[in-house]
Coordinates of C-alpha atoms in Angstrom, one line a residue:
X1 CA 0.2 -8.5 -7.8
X2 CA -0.3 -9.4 -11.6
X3 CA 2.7 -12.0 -10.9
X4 CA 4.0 -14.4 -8.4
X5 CA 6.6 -13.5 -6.2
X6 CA 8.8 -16.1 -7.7
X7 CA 8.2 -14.1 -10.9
X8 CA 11.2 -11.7 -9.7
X9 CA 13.9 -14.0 -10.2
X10 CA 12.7 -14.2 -13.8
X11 CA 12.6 -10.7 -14.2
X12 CA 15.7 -9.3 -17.1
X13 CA 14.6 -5.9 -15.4
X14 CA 13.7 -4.9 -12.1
X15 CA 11.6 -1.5 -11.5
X16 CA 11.2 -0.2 -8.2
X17 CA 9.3 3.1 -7.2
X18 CA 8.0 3.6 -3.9
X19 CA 8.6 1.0 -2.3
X20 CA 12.2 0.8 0.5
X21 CA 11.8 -3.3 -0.1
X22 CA 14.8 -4.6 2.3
X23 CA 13.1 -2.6 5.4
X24 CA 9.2 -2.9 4.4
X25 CA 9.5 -6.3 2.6
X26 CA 12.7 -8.2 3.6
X27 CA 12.3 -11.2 2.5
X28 CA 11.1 -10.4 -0.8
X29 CA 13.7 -8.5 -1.3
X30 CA 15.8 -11.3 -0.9
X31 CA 14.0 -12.3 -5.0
X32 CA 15.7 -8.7 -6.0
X33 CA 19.2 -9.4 -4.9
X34 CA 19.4 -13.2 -6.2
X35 CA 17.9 -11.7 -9.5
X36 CA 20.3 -9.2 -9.5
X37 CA 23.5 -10.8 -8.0
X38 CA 22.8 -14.4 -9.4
X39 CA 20.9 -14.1 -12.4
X40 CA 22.0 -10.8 -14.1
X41 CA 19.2 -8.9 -13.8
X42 CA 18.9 -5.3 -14.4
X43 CA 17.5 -3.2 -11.2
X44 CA 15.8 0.5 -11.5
X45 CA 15.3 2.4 -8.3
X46 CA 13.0 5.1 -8.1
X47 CA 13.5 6.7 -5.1
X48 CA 13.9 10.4 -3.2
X49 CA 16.1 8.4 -0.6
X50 CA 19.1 6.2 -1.2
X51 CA 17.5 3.6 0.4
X52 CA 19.3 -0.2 1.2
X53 CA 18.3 -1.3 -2.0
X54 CA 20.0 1.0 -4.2
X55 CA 23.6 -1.1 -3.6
X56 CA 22.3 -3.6 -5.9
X57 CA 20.7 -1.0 -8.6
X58 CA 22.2 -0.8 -12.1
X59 CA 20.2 2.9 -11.9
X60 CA 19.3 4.7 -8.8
X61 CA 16.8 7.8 -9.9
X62 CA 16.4 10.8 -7.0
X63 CA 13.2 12.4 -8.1
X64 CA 11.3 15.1 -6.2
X65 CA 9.0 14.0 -3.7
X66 CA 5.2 13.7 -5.7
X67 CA 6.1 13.9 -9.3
X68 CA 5.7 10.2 -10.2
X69 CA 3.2 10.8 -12.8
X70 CA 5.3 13.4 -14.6
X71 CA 8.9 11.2 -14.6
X72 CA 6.1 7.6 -15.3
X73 CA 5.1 9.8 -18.9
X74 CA 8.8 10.9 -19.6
X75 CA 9.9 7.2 -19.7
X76 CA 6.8 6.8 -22.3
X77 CA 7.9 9.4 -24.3
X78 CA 11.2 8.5 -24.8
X79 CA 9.7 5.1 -25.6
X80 CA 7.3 6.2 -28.3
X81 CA 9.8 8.7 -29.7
X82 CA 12.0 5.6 -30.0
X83 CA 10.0 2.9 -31.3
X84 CA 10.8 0.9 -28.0
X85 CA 7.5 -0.7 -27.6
X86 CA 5.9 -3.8 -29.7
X87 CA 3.4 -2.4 -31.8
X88 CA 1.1 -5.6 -32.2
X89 CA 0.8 -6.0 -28.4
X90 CA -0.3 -2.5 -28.4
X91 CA -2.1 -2.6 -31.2
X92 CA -4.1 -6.0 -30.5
X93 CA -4.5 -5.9 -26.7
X94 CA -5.1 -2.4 -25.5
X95 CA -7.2 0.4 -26.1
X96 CA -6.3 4.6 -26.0
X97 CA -2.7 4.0 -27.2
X98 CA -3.5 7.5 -29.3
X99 CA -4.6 9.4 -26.2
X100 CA -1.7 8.6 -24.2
X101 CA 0.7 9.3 -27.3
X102 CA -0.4 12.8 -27.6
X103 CA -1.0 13.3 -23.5
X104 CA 3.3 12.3 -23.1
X105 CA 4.1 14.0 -26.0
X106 CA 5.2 17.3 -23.8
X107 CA 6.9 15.4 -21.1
X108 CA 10.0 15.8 -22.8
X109 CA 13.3 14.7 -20.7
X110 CA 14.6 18.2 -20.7
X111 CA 10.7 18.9 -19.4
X112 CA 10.5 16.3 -16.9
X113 CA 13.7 17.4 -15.6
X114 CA 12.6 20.8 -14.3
X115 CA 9.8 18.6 -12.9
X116 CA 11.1 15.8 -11.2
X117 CA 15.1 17.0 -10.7
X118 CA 16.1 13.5 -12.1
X119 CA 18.6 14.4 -15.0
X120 CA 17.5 14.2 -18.4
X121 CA 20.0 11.3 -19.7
X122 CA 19.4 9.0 -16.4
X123 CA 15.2 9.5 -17.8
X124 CA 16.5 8.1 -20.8
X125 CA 18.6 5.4 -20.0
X126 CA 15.6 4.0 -17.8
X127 CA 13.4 4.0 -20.1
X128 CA 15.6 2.3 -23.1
X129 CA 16.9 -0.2 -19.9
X130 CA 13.3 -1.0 -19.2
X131 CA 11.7 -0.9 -22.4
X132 CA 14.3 -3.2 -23.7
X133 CA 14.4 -6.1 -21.1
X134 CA 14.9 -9.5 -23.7
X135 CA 12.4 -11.0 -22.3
X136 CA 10.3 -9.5 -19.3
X137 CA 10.5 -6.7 -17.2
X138 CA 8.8 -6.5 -13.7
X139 CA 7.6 -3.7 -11.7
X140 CA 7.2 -3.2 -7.5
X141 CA 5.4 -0.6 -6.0
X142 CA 4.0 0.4 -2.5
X143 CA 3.1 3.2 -0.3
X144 CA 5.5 5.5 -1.6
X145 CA 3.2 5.4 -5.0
X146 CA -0.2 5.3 -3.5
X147 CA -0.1 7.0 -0.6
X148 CA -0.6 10.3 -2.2
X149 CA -3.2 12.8 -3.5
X150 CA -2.4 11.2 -7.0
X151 CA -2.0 7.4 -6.1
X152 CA -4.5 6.3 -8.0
X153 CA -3.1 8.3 -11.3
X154 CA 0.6 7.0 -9.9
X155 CA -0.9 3.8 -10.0
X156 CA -2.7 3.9 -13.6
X157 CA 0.5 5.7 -14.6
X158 CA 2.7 2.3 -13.9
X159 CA 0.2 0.1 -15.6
X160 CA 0.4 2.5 -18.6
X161 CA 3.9 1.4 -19.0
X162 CA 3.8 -1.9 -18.2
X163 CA 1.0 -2.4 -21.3
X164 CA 3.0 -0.8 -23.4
X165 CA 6.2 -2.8 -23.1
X166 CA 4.2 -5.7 -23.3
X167 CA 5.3 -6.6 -20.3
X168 CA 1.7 -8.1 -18.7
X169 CA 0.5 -11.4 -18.7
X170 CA 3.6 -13.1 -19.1
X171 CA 6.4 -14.6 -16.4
X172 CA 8.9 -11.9 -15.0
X173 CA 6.3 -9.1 -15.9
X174 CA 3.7 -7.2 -14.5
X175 CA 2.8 -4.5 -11.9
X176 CA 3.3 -5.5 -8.5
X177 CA 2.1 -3.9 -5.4
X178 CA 3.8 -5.1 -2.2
X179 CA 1.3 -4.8 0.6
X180 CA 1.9 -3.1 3.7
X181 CA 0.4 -5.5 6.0
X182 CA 0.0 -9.6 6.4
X183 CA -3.6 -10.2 5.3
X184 CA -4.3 -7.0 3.8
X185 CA -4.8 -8.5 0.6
X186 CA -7.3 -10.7 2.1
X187 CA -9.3 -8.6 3.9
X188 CA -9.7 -6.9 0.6
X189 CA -10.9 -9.2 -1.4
X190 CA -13.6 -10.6 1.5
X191 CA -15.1 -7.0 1.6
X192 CA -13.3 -4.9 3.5
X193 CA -14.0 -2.4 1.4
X194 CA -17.0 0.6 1.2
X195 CA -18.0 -0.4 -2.4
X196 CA -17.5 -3.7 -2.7
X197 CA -18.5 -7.6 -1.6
X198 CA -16.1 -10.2 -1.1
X199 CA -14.2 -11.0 -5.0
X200 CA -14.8 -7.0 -5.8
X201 CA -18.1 -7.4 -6.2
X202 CA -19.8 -3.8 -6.2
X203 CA -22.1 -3.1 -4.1
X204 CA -24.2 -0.4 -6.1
X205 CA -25.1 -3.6 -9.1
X206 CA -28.0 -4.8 -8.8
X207 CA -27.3 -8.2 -9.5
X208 CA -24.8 -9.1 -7.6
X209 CA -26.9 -7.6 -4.7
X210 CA -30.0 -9.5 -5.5
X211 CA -27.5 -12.9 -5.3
X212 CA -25.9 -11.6 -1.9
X213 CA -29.2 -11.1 -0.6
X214 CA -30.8 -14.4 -1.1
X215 CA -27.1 -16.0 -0.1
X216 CA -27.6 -14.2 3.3
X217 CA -31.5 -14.3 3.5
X218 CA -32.0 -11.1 3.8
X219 CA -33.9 -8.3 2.0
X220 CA -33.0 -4.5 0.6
X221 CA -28.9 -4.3 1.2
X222 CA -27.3 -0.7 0.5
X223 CA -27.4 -0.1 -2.6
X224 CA -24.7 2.9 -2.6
X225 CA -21.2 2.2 -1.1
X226 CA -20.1 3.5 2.2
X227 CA -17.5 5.4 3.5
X228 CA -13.8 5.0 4.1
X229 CA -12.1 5.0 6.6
X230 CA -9.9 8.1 6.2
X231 CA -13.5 9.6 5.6
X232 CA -15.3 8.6 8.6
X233 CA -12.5 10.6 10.7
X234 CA -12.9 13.3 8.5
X235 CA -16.7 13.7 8.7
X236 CA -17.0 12.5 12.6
X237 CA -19.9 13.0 14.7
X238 CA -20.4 16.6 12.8
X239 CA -21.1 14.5 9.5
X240 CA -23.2 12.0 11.5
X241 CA -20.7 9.3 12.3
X242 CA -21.7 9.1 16.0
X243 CA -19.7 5.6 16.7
X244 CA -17.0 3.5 15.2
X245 CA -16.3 -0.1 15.7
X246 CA -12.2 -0.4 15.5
X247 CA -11.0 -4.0 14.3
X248 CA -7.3 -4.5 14.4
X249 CA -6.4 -0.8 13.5
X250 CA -4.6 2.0 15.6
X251 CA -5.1 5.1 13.9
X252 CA -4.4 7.2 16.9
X253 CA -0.8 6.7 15.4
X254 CA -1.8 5.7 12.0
X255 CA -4.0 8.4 10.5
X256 CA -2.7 11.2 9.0
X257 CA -3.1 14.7 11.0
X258 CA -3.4 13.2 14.6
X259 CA -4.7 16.3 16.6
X260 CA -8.1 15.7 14.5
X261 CA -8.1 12.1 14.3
X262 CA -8.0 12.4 18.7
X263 CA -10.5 15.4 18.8
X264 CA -13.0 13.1 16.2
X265 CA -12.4 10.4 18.5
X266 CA -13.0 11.9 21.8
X267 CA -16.3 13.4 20.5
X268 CA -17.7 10.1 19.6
X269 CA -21.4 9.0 21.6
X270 CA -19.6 5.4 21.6
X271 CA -15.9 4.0 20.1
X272 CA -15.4 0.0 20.3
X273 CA -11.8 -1.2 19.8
X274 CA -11.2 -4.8 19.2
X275 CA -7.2 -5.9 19.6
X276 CA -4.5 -8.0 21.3
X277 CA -3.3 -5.7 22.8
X278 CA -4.4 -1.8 24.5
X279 CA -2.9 0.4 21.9
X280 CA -3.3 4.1 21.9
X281 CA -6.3 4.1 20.3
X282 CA -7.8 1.2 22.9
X283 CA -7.2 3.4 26.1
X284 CA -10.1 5.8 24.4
X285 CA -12.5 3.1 23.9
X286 CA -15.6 2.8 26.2
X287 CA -15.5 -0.6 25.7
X288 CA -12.3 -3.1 24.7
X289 CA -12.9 -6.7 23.3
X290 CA -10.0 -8.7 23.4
X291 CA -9.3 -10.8 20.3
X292 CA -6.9 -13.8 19.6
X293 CA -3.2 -13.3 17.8
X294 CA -2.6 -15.0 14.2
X295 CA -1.2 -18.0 16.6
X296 CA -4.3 -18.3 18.8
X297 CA -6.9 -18.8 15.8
X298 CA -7.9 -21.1 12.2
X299 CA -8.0 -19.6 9.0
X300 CA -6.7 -18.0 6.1
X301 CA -4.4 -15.5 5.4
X302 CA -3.7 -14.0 1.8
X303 CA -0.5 -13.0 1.1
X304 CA 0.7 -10.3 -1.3
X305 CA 0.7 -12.5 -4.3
X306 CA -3.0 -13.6 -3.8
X307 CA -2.1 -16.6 -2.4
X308 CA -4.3 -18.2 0.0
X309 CA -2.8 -19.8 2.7
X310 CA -4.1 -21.8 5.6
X311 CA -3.4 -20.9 9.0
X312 CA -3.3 -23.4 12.4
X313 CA -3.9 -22.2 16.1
X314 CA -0.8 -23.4 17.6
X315 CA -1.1 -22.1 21.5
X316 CA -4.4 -21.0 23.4
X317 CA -5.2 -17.2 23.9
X318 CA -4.7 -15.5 27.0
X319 CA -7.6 -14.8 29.6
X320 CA -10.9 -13.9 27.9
X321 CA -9.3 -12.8 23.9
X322 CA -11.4 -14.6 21.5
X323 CA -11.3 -16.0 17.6
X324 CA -12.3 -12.2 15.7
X325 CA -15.1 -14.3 13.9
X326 CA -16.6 -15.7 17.0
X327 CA -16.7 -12.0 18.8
X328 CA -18.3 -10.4 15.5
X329 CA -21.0 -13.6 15.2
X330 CA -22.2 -13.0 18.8
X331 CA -22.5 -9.4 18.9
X332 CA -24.7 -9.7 15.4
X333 CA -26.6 -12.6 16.7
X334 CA -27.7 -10.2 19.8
X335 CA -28.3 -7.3 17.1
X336 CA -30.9 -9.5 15.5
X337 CA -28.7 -11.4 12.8
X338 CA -28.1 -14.3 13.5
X339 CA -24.4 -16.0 12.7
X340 CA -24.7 -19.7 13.5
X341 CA -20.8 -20.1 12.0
X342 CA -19.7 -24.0 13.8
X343 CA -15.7 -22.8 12.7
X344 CA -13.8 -21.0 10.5
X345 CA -14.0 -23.7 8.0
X346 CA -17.8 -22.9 7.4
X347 CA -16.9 -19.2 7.2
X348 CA -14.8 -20.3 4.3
X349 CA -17.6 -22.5 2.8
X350 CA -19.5 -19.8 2.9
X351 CA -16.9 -17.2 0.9
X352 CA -16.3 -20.0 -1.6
X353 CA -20.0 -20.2 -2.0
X354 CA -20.7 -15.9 -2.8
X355 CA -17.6 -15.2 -4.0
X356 CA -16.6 -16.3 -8.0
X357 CA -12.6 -16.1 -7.8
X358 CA -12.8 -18.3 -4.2
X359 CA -15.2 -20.9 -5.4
X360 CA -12.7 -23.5 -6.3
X361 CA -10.8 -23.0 -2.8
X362 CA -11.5 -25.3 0.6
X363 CA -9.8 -26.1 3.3
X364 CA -9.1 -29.6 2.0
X365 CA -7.0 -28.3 -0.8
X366 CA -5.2 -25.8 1.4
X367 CA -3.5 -28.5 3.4
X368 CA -0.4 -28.9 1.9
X369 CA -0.2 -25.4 -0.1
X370 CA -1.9 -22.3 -1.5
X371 CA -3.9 -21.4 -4.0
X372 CA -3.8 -18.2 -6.0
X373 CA -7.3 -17.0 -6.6
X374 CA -8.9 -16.7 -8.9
X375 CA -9.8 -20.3 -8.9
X376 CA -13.1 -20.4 -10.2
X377 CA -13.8 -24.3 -9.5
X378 CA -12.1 -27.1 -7.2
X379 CA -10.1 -29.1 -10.3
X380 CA -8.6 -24.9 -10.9
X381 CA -5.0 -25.1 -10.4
X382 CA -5.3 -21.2 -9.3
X383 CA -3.9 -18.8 -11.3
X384 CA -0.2 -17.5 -10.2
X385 CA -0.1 -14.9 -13.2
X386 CA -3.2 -12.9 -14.3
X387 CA -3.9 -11.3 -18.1
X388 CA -1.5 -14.2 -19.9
X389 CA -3.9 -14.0 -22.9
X390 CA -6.5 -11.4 -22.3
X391 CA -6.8 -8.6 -19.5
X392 CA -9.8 -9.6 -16.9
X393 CA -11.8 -6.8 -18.4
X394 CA -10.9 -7.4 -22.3
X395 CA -9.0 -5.0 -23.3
X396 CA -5.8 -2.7 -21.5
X397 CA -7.2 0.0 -21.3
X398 CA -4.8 3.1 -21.2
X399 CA -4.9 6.3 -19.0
X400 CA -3.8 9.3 -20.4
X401 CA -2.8 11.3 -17.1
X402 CA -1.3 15.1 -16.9
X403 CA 1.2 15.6 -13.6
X404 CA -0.7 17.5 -10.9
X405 CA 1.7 18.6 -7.7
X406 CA 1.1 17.4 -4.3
X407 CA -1.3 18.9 -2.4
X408 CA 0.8 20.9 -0.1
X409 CA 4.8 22.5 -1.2
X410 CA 7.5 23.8 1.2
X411 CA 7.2 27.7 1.4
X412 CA 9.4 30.6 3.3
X413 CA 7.4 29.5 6.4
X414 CA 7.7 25.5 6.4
X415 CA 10.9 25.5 3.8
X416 CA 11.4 21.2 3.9
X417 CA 9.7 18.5 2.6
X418 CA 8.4 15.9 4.7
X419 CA 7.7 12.0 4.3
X420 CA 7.5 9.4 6.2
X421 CA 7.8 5.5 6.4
X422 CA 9.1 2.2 7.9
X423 CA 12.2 1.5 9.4
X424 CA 12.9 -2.4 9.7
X425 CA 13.1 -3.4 13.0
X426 CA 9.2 -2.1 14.1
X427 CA 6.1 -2.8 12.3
X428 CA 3.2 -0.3 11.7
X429 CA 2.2 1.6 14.9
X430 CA 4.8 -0.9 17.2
X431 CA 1.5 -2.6 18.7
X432 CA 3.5 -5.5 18.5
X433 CA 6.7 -5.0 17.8
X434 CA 7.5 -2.2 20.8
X435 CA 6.7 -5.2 22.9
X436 CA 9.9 -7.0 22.3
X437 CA 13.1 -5.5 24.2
X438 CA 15.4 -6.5 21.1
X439 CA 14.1 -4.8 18.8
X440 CA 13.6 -1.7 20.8
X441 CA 16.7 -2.1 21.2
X442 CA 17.6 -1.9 17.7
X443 CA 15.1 0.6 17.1
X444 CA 14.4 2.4 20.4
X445 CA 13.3 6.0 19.4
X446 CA 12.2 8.2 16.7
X447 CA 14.5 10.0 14.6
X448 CA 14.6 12.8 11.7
X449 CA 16.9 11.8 9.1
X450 CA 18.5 15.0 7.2
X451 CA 21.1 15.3 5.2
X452 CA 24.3 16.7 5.4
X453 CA 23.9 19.8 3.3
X454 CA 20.6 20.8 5.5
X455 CA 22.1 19.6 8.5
X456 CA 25.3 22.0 8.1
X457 CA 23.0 25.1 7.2
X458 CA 21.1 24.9 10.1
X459 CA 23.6 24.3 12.8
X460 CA 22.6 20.7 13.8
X461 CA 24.4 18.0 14.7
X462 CA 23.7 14.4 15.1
X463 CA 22.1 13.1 17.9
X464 CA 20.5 17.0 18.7
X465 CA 17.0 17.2 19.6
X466 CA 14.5 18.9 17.2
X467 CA 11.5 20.5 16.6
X468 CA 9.6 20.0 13.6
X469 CA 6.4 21.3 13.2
X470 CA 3.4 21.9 10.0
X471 CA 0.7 23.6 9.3
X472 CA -1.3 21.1 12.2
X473 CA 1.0 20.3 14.8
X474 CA 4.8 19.6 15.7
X475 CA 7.0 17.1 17.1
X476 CA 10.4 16.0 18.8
X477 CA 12.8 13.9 17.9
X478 CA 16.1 13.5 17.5
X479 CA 18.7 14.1 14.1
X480 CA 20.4 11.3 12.3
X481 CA 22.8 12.9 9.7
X482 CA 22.3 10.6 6.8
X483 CA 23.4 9.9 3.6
X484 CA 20.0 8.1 2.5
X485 CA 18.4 12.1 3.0
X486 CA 18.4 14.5 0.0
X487 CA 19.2 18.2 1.0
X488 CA 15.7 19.8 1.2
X489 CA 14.0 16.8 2.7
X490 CA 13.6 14.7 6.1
X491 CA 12.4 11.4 6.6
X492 CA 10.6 10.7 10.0
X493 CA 9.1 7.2 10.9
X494 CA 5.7 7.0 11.3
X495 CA 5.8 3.8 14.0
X496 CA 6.6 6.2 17.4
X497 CA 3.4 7.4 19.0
X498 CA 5.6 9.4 21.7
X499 CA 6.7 11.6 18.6
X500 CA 3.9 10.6 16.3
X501 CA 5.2 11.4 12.7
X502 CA 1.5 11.4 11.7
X503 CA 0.8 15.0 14.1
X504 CA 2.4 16.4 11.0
X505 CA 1.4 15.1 7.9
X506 CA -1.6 16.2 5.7
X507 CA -5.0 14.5 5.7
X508 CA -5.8 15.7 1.8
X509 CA -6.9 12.3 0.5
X510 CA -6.8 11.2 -3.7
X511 CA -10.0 11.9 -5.1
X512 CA -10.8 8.4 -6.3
X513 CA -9.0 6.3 -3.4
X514 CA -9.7 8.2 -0.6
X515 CA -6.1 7.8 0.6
X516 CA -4.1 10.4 2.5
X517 CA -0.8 12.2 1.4
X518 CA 1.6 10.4 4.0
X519 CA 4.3 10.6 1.5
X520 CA 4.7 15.1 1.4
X521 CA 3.7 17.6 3.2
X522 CA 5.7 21.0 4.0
X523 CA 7.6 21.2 7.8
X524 CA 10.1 23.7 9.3
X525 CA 12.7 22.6 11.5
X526 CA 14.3 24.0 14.6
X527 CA 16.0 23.1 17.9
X528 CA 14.5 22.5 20.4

């Protein structure tokens, strides 16, 4: 996040694309509707789905599954045509404003139309309602932007307009990614990435690996980045991956296109899974380690608004779990390494000590609050809003992107679209969540939500158990007649590993990312 969470209740205009924010993120979401309903704020939903959110929306926008990029450069065109933007912000703090021009120029609003399905005035009236916000105008994003085969262009796409509002660097702006996940953030910036070191460091610089090297006392690191996750399934023990070492992730419900992710898995020499509990992907390990909760351990976590936060063990884990660190130090002490760490406060020492936007963060001054990083030295206040009056890298640089479609459409033989999601009451693959009776309660099953229309056509009623299969496996669950669905396209969440959304989807990953197309893939649906 470019801003603060607190940022949203500054906001004169809220934009919201891809992200359902009162089931993922509820207590953010809490900023949107005290902006809205307190403060006056204007709110733009982007969204296929009526979701909860859309009560509070001055606009609500039903685009076509995938064509982000195509209604993100209609807004810009109606901006340029219109003289909506501020030329000197353009003019002084970005770069490839003429390339973007003449790329938008064609995605007129009776073009994007045909495109997207979103009617040419409501383009229009976004684009004037976000381009002129009085003062700042913010926007939020999540998986339903990234997790495509253009996520990365969606992504560029949403900065593009952001820069040319004017609308970074300042309080109430700014592009906004809400992360999935607590800590995700975190265990980005320390490095859990193919490419990079901890503070996005890359890996392939020679420089910055000469000073990990000496920092760690050891000689010739990689010097090319690794692989990805989504890639390491893909290639398996055919491409040479021969064992995996699974920390806190369950992709036997998680990954996209199950039937391989199992088949890679059960041809692996040797699979480790490290949890809290024996999920799905556990009961294939040859060997389990047991590791302590977020209560059971000392730390940090990093929140979604790059806020690092300290965290206090509060009971003792169970039997033999252990502190992650302390599991990972042993095994690479007995692999030759050795990891003398006395606690997690020297493991933070350590980070502040290799990593640039940490240095000015300890333990001491995270006892009463957090600190945004980057916080280059310990007198740094931290840094709650990035680019107020230069971008990191100099200058904005624009992206001029053409729409591409998704990476699979509906056809005679799988006629609906198919995405997937969150619903609020479980979390992720229900690792945690499916092991409390309320909420399974509240949440008990899977579900296909379909719309009325679709529902009619077909001969199904609520509550009737379906089939749904793709092009690389199928399903049951049960219909939910809703009027959040769009005639054409169902909703499934992803959490239920008894009817495991993810058997369906498609594993074609963004070029650049390396992320899967959760978001569309082509089904057909049937009774079962």
């Amino acid at each position: 996040m470019t801003n603060p969470i607190a940022d949203i209740e500054k906001s004169d205009v809220i934009l919201i694309e891809g992200s359902n924010t009162t089931e993922n993120h509820p207590v953010l979401s809490s900023y949107v509707k005290r902006a809205v309903t307190f403060k006056g704020a204007k709110l733009i939903v982007i969204d296929p789905r009526k979701i909860d959110i859309t009560r509070f929306a001055t606009l609500w926008l039903r685009l076509t599954l995938g064509t982000d990029v195509a209604f993100i450069n209609g807004m810009m065109h109606v901006i340029i045509k219109e003289k909506l933007y501020p030329e000197d912000y353009v003019k002084s703090r970005t770069v490839g404003f003429e390339d973007l021009q003449k790329t938008v120029e064609k995605y007129t609003p009776e073009h994007v139309e045909g495109i997207t399905g979103v009617p040419k005035d409501q383009l229009v009236e976004a684009a004037r309602l976000y381009a002129q916000a009085p003062a700042a105008a913010s926007i939020l994003y999540a998986m339903g932007i990234t997790q495509h085969t253009t996520g990365t262009d969606n992504v560029k796409s949403l900065a593009n307009l952001a820069m040319l509002c004017g609308n970074m660097g300042i309080p109430g702006g700014g592009v906004n990614p809400l992360r999935g996940q607590n800590n995700v953030q975190g265990a980005c910036d320390l490095g859990g990435l193919p490419n990079v070191y901890t503070g996005y460091q890359k890996v392939d610089d020679p420089a910055i690996r000469e000073r990990m090297e000496k920092a760690w006392g050891v000689d010739k690191l990689p010097d090319k980045p690794g692989l990805t996750v989504t890639e390491m399934m893909e290639k398996g023990p055919e491409g040479g991956i021969m064992s995996l070492y699974i920390i806190g992730e369950n992709p036997m419900v998680s990954d996209p296109d199950l039937n391989h992710a199992k088949k890679t898995l059960e041809k692996m020499d040797f699979l480790v899974v490290q949890d809290i509990f024996l999920t799905e992907t556990a009961k294939m390990a040859d060997v389990v380690l047991p590791s302590a909760s977020f209560a059971e351990k000392e730390g940090t976590f990093v929140n979604t608004e790059r806020k690092v936060q300290r965290v206090r063990k509060a009971v003792d884990s169970p039997g033999e779990a252990r502190e992650d660190w302390k599991i990972i130090s042993d095994l690479s002490s007995r692999m030759g390494y050795s990891m003398d760490y006395k606690s997690a406060e020297s493991i933070m020492e350590e980070i502040a000590r290799v990593t640039p936007s940490y240095c000015g963060i300890n333990y001491e001054r995270l006892q009463n609050d957090g600190i945004h990083w980057p916080c280059p030295t310990t007198d740094h206040p931290g840094t709650p809003c990035l680019h107020i009056d230069q971008f990191t890298c100099g200058m904005g640089v624009f992206h001029a992107l053409e729409y591409k479609p998704p990476a699979e459409l509906p056809d005679d033989e799988y006629p609906f679209y198919l995405t997937t999601g969150r619903v609020l009451y479980q979390f992720h693959t229900g690792s945690m969540t499916m092991k409390s009776q309320g909420l399974n309660d509240l949440a008990p099953e899977c579900f296909v939500e379909i719309s009325q229309q679709d529902a009619e056509a077909n001969g199904i009623g609520d509550g009737d158990s379906l089939r749904i299969a793709s092009r690389r496996g199928e399903i049951e669950a049960k219909a939910r007649l809703s009027e959040k669905a769009i005639k054409g396209t169902v909703f499934i969440p992803f959490h239920y590993a008894k009817a495991a959304a993810n058997k369906l989807t498609n594993a074609a990953l963004d070029p650049t990312a390396k992320i899967p197309e959760f978001k569309v893939c082509a089904v057909r649906i049937e009774k079962a």
